[in-house]
mmCIF file of C-alpha atoms in Angstrom:
data_model
loop_
_atom_site.group_PDB
_atom_site.id
_atom_site.type_symbol
_atom_site.label_atom_id
_atom_site.label_comp_id
_atom_site.label_asym_id
_atom_site.label_seq_id
_atom_site.Cartn_x
_atom_site.Cartn_y
_atom_site.Cartn_z
ATOM 1 C CA UNK K 1 0.674 18.270 -3.636
ATOM 2 C CA UNK K 2 -0.680 15.141 -5.004
ATOM 3 C CA UNK K 3 -2.836 13.137 -2.987
ATOM 4 C CA UNK K 4 -2.170 9.520 -3.948
ATOM 5 C CA UNK K 5 -4.605 7.953 -1.327
ATOM 6 C CA UNK K 6 -7.657 5.985 -2.352
ATOM 7 C CA UNK K 7 -10.958 7.296 -1.304
ATOM 8 C CA UNK K 8 -12.686 5.527 1.731
ATOM 9 C CA UNK K 9 -16.517 5.317 1.594
ATOM 10 C CA UNK K 10 -19.150 2.964 2.206
ATOM 11 C CA UNK K 11 -19.078 0.071 -0.110
ATOM 12 C CA UNK K 12 -15.200 0.434 -0.935
ATOM 13 C CA UNK K 13 -14.023 -2.746 -2.167
ATOM 14 C CA UNK K 14 -11.746 -4.845 0.132
ATOM 15 C CA UNK K 15 -9.897 -7.937 -0.141
ATOM 16 C CA UNK K 16 -12.377 -10.836 -0.576
ATOM 17 C CA UNK K 17 -13.381 -12.102 2.707
ATOM 18 C CA UNK K 18 -11.758 -9.284 4.507
ATOM 19 C CA UNK K 19 -13.832 -6.898 6.984
ATOM 20 C CA UNK K 20 -15.859 -4.396 4.887
ATOM 21 C CA UNK K 21 -15.822 -0.613 5.602
ATOM 22 C CA UNK K 22 -18.537 0.710 7.715
ATOM 23 C CA UNK K 23 -19.105 4.249 9.121
ATOM 24 C CA UNK K 24 -21.938 4.683 11.593
ATOM 25 C CA UNK K 25 -23.054 7.627 13.760
ATOM 26 C CA UNK K 26 -23.356 6.961 17.342
ATOM 27 C CA UNK K 27 -24.325 10.667 18.295
ATOM 28 C CA UNK K 28 -26.224 12.936 16.049
ATOM 29 C CA UNK K 29 -26.890 16.705 16.517
ATOM 30 C CA UNK K 30 -30.125 16.407 14.568
ATOM 31 C CA UNK K 31 -31.494 13.683 17.083
ATOM 32 C CA UNK K 32 -30.735 16.100 20.175
ATOM 33 C CA UNK K 33 -27.124 15.064 20.948
ATOM 34 C CA UNK K 34 -24.539 17.842 21.496
ATOM 35 C CA UNK K 35 -22.277 16.475 18.820
ATOM 36 C CA UNK K 36 -22.050 14.298 15.810
ATOM 37 C CA UNK K 37 -19.868 11.229 16.506
ATOM 38 C CA UNK K 38 -19.141 8.352 14.316
ATOM 39 C CA UNK K 39 -17.476 4.836 14.465
ATOM 40 C CA UNK K 40 -15.763 3.007 11.909
ATOM 41 C CA UNK K 41 -15.324 -0.811 11.566
ATOM 42 C CA UNK K 42 -12.848 -2.296 8.706
ATOM 43 C CA UNK K 43 -9.850 -4.015 8.025
ATOM 44 C CA UNK K 44 -6.366 -2.694 8.796
ATOM 45 C CA UNK K 45 -5.581 -3.242 5.037
ATOM 46 C CA UNK K 46 -8.152 -0.674 3.781
ATOM 47 C CA UNK K 47 -7.396 1.168 0.572
ATOM 48 C CA UNK K 48 -3.998 2.766 0.710
ATOM 49 C CA UNK K 49 -2.251 0.958 3.586
ATOM 50 C CA UNK K 50 1.177 0.159 4.927
ATOM 51 C CA UNK K 51 2.065 -3.550 5.661
ATOM 52 C CA UNK K 52 3.963 -3.996 8.836
ATOM 53 C CA UNK K 53 6.437 -7.171 8.343
ATOM 54 C CA UNK K 54 4.456 -9.220 11.173
ATOM 55 C CA UNK K 55 1.640 -9.157 8.573
ATOM 56 C CA UNK K 56 3.427 -11.861 6.560
ATOM 57 C CA UNK K 57 6.156 -13.133 8.716
ATOM 58 C CA UNK K 58 5.276 -14.199 12.450
ATOM 59 C CA UNK K 59 8.679 -13.000 13.800
ATOM 60 C CA UNK K 60 8.443 -9.718 11.841
ATOM 61 C CA UNK K 61 8.262 -6.172 13.055
ATOM 62 C CA UNK K 62 4.799 -4.920 14.091
ATOM 63 C CA UNK K 63 3.536 -1.483 12.786
ATOM 64 C CA UNK K 64 5.007 0.835 15.628
ATOM 65 C CA UNK K 65 8.581 -0.410 14.573
ATOM 66 C CA UNK K 66 8.341 0.882 10.887
ATOM 67 C CA UNK K 67 10.656 3.808 10.886
ATOM 68 C CA UNK K 68 9.163 7.091 10.006
ATOM 69 C CA UNK K 69 12.404 7.985 7.854
ATOM 70 C CA UNK K 70 11.335 5.220 5.464
ATOM 71 C CA UNK K 71 7.966 6.850 4.796
ATOM 72 C CA UNK K 72 8.838 10.466 4.296
ATOM 73 C CA UNK K 73 11.502 11.790 1.740
ATOM 74 C CA UNK K 74 12.484 11.748 -1.937
ATOM 75 C CA UNK K 75 10.873 8.971 -4.007
ATOM 76 C CA UNK K 76 10.595 7.879 -7.830
ATOM 77 C CA UNK K 77 7.341 7.024 -9.407
ATOM 78 C CA UNK K 78 7.840 4.588 -12.095
ATOM 79 C CA UNK K 79 5.546 3.792 -15.163
ATOM 80 C CA UNK K 80 5.161 -0.155 -15.097
ATOM 81 C CA UNK K 81 2.088 -0.414 -17.091
ATOM 82 C CA UNK K 82 2.034 -3.821 -19.124
ATOM 83 C CA UNK K 83 3.992 -5.820 -16.462
ATOM 84 C CA UNK K 84 2.121 -8.839 -15.261
ATOM 85 C CA UNK K 85 4.949 -9.722 -12.967
ATOM 86 C CA UNK K 86 7.714 -7.226 -11.951
ATOM 87 C CA UNK K 87 11.116 -8.694 -12.849
ATOM 88 C CA UNK K 88 14.870 -7.993 -12.511
ATOM 89 C CA UNK K 89 14.997 -7.503 -16.272
ATOM 90 C CA UNK K 90 12.464 -4.561 -16.261
ATOM 91 C CA UNK K 91 13.997 -3.150 -13.257
ATOM 92 C CA UNK K 92 17.247 -2.883 -14.774
ATOM 93 C CA UNK K 93 15.888 -0.485 -17.323
ATOM 94 C CA UNK K 94 14.221 2.210 -14.901
ATOM 95 C CA UNK K 95 15.515 4.733 -12.547
ATOM 96 C CA UNK K 96 14.955 3.868 -8.733
ATOM 97 C CA UNK K 97 15.103 5.615 -5.431
ATOM 98 C CA UNK K 98 15.190 4.563 -1.942
ATOM 99 C CA UNK K 99 11.329 5.171 -2.062
ATOM 100 C CA UNK K 100 10.062 3.601 -5.184
ATOM 101 C CA UNK K 101 6.292 3.669 -6.159
ATOM 102 C CA UNK K 102 5.137 1.595 -9.344
ATOM 103 C CA UNK K 103 2.041 2.681 -11.274
ATOM 104 C CA UNK K 104 0.714 -0.478 -13.040
ATOM 105 C CA UNK K 105 -2.337 0.973 -14.374
ATOM 106 C CA UNK K 106 -4.856 0.174 -11.629
ATOM 107 C CA UNK K 107 -7.580 2.834 -11.672
ATOM 108 C CA UNK K 108 -7.854 5.285 -8.646
ATOM 109 C CA UNK K 109 -11.128 4.053 -7.871
ATOM 110 C CA UNK K 110 -11.982 0.119 -8.057
ATOM 111 C CA UNK K 111 -15.608 -0.646 -9.191
ATOM 112 C CA UNK K 112 -14.691 -4.310 -7.840
ATOM 113 C CA UNK K 113 -11.857 -5.505 -6.188
ATOM 114 C CA UNK K 114 -9.224 -6.370 -8.817
ATOM 115 C CA UNK K 115 -8.407 -10.276 -9.077
ATOM 116 C CA UNK K 116 -5.630 -9.829 -11.538
ATOM 117 C CA UNK K 117 -2.532 -7.371 -11.042
ATOM 118 C CA UNK K 118 1.066 -7.208 -11.229
ATOM 119 C CA UNK K 119 2.870 -9.269 -8.603
ATOM 120 C CA UNK K 120 6.553 -9.195 -7.610
ATOM 121 C CA UNK K 121 9.158 -11.846 -8.197
ATOM 122 C CA UNK K 122 11.259 -12.651 -5.254
ATOM 123 C CA UNK K 123 14.369 -11.921 -7.314
ATOM 124 C CA UNK K 124 13.092 -8.457 -8.144
ATOM 125 C CA UNK K 125 12.499 -7.693 -4.656
ATOM 126 C CA UNK K 126 15.984 -8.705 -3.755
ATOM 127 C CA UNK K 127 17.306 -6.728 -6.694
ATOM 128 C CA UNK K 128 15.365 -3.720 -5.416
ATOM 129 C CA UNK K 129 16.862 -3.964 -1.923
ATOM 130 C CA UNK K 130 20.406 -4.109 -3.579
ATOM 131 C CA UNK K 131 19.868 -0.856 -5.365
ATOM 132 C CA UNK K 132 18.991 0.714 -2.069
ATOM 133 C CA UNK K 133 15.319 0.678 -2.141
ATOM 134 C CA UNK K 134 13.703 0.766 1.443
ATOM 135 C CA UNK K 135 10.056 1.437 0.500
ATOM 136 C CA UNK K 136 8.335 -0.426 -2.311
ATOM 137 C CA UNK K 137 4.867 1.085 -3.204
ATOM 138 C CA UNK K 138 2.393 -0.179 -5.710
ATOM 139 C CA UNK K 139 -1.013 0.862 -6.897
ATOM 140 C CA UNK K 140 -2.029 -3.029 -6.714
ATOM 141 C CA UNK K 141 -3.691 -4.508 -3.688
ATOM 142 C CA UNK K 142 -0.706 -6.772 -2.920
ATOM 143 C CA UNK K 143 2.736 -7.731 -4.026
ATOM 144 C CA UNK K 144 1.720 -11.393 -4.426
ATOM 145 C CA UNK K 145 -1.172 -12.742 -6.655
ATOM 146 C CA UNK K 146 -4.719 -12.897 -5.233
ATOM 147 C CA UNK K 147 -4.609 -16.518 -4.773
ATOM 148 C CA UNK K 148 -1.085 -17.142 -3.154
ATOM 149 C CA UNK K 149 -0.688 -18.697 0.086
ATOM 150 C CA UNK K 150 2.900 -18.833 0.626
ATOM 151 C CA UNK K 151 3.370 -15.156 -0.242
ATOM 152 C CA UNK K 152 6.955 -15.523 -1.833
ATOM 153 C CA UNK K 153 6.912 -11.715 -2.876
ATOM 154 C CA UNK K 154 6.265 -10.322 0.674
ATOM 155 C CA UNK K 155 8.764 -12.749 2.395
ATOM 156 C CA UNK K 156 11.243 -11.676 0.149
ATOM 157 C CA UNK K 157 10.856 -8.038 0.680
ATOM 158 C CA UNK K 158 10.819 -8.977 4.456
ATOM 159 C CA UNK K 159 14.135 -10.886 4.199
ATOM 160 C CA UNK K 160 15.673 -7.907 2.199
ATOM 161 C CA UNK K 161 14.371 -5.110 4.761
ATOM 162 C CA UNK K 162 12.169 -3.647 2.225
ATOM 163 C CA UNK K 163 8.803 -2.057 3.527
ATOM 164 C CA UNK K 164 5.460 -2.523 1.421
ATOM 165 C CA UNK K 165 3.084 0.257 0.651
ATOM 166 C CA UNK K 166 -0.040 -1.005 -1.187
ATOM 167 C CA UNK K 167 -2.991 0.319 -2.850
ATOM 168 C CA UNK K 168 -1.728 3.853 -3.877
ATOM 169 C CA UNK K 169 -3.750 6.019 -6.121
ATOM 170 C CA UNK K 170 -1.196 6.695 -9.049
ATOM 171 C CA UNK K 171 -3.576 7.207 -11.917
ATOM 172 C CA UNK K 172 -2.631 10.538 -13.723
ATOM 173 C CA UNK K 173 0.736 10.996 -11.807
ATOM 174 C CA UNK K 174 3.714 11.306 -14.403
ATOM 175 C CA UNK K 175 6.847 9.129 -13.686
ATOM 176 C CA UNK K 176 9.358 11.052 -12.055
ATOM 177 C CA UNK K 177 11.011 12.323 -8.770
ATOM 178 C CA UNK K 178 9.003 13.526 -5.822
ATOM 179 C CA UNK K 179 8.801 14.044 -2.107
ATOM 180 C CA UNK K 180 6.656 11.295 -0.402
ATOM 181 C CA UNK K 181 4.782 11.676 2.964
ATOM 182 C CA UNK K 182 2.949 8.408 3.616
ATOM 183 C CA UNK K 183 2.054 8.286 7.420
ATOM 184 C CA UNK K 184 -0.033 5.469 8.839
ATOM 185 C CA UNK K 185 -2.238 5.751 11.712
ATOM 186 C CA UNK K 186 -0.128 4.886 14.828
ATOM 187 C CA UNK K 187 -1.794 1.703 15.737
ATOM 188 C CA UNK K 188 0.269 -0.073 18.396
ATOM 189 C CA UNK K 189 0.957 -3.797 17.727
ATOM 190 C CA UNK K 190 -0.746 -3.877 14.592
ATOM 191 C CA UNK K 191 -0.153 -5.839 11.304
ATOM 192 C CA UNK K 192 -1.122 -2.854 8.976
ATOM 193 C CA UNK K 193 -2.773 0.576 8.895
ATOM 194 C CA UNK K 194 -4.379 2.763 6.378
ATOM 195 C CA UNK K 195 -2.063 5.707 5.164
ATOM 196 C CA UNK K 196 -2.751 9.157 3.900
ATOM 197 C CA UNK K 197 -0.040 9.207 0.976
ATOM 198 C CA UNK K 198 1.076 12.543 -0.444
ATOM 199 C CA UNK K 199 3.377 13.472 -3.482
ATOM 200 C CA UNK K 200 5.019 16.838 -3.133
#
């Protein structure tokens, strides 16, 4: 099995202005408590995470409505290094699957949050859907540029019925066919959740 989940640790980079990750002990055996217990404070878009359509479309599905069948099954890892924007022209030259994950060259550990990364052209999102893709995965933190406010890539995926998995750790994973398991926390009514993503 290949773990394609980003590490979560104090100081892990998050989207600029979003809630940083924090882990604190609320009970400690060393201080006389019977157990060690911690609490976490963070964004729902931490590291490797699944977007629910409600994140970018106010009438979209919330997290609990994302079907598990989309998140488990055969997938294809595509080498997309060198692409500033994912285009139809590029996609026509690669093999796709119902679950397609794109390695753009992002390192598995970010020293700082990336400000420049591959985004997805709306026409490419529609093309992917037309090819039977139901889950789009990327090692980037978003399918739209960092400064985008209208989120055309996200909205094109929503209109096409394709779910989005962001922040994968694909460095060192050869392009090819795998089985994907990418299960989010079961957060009712949420816009997103961290995911433990595995390739087998």
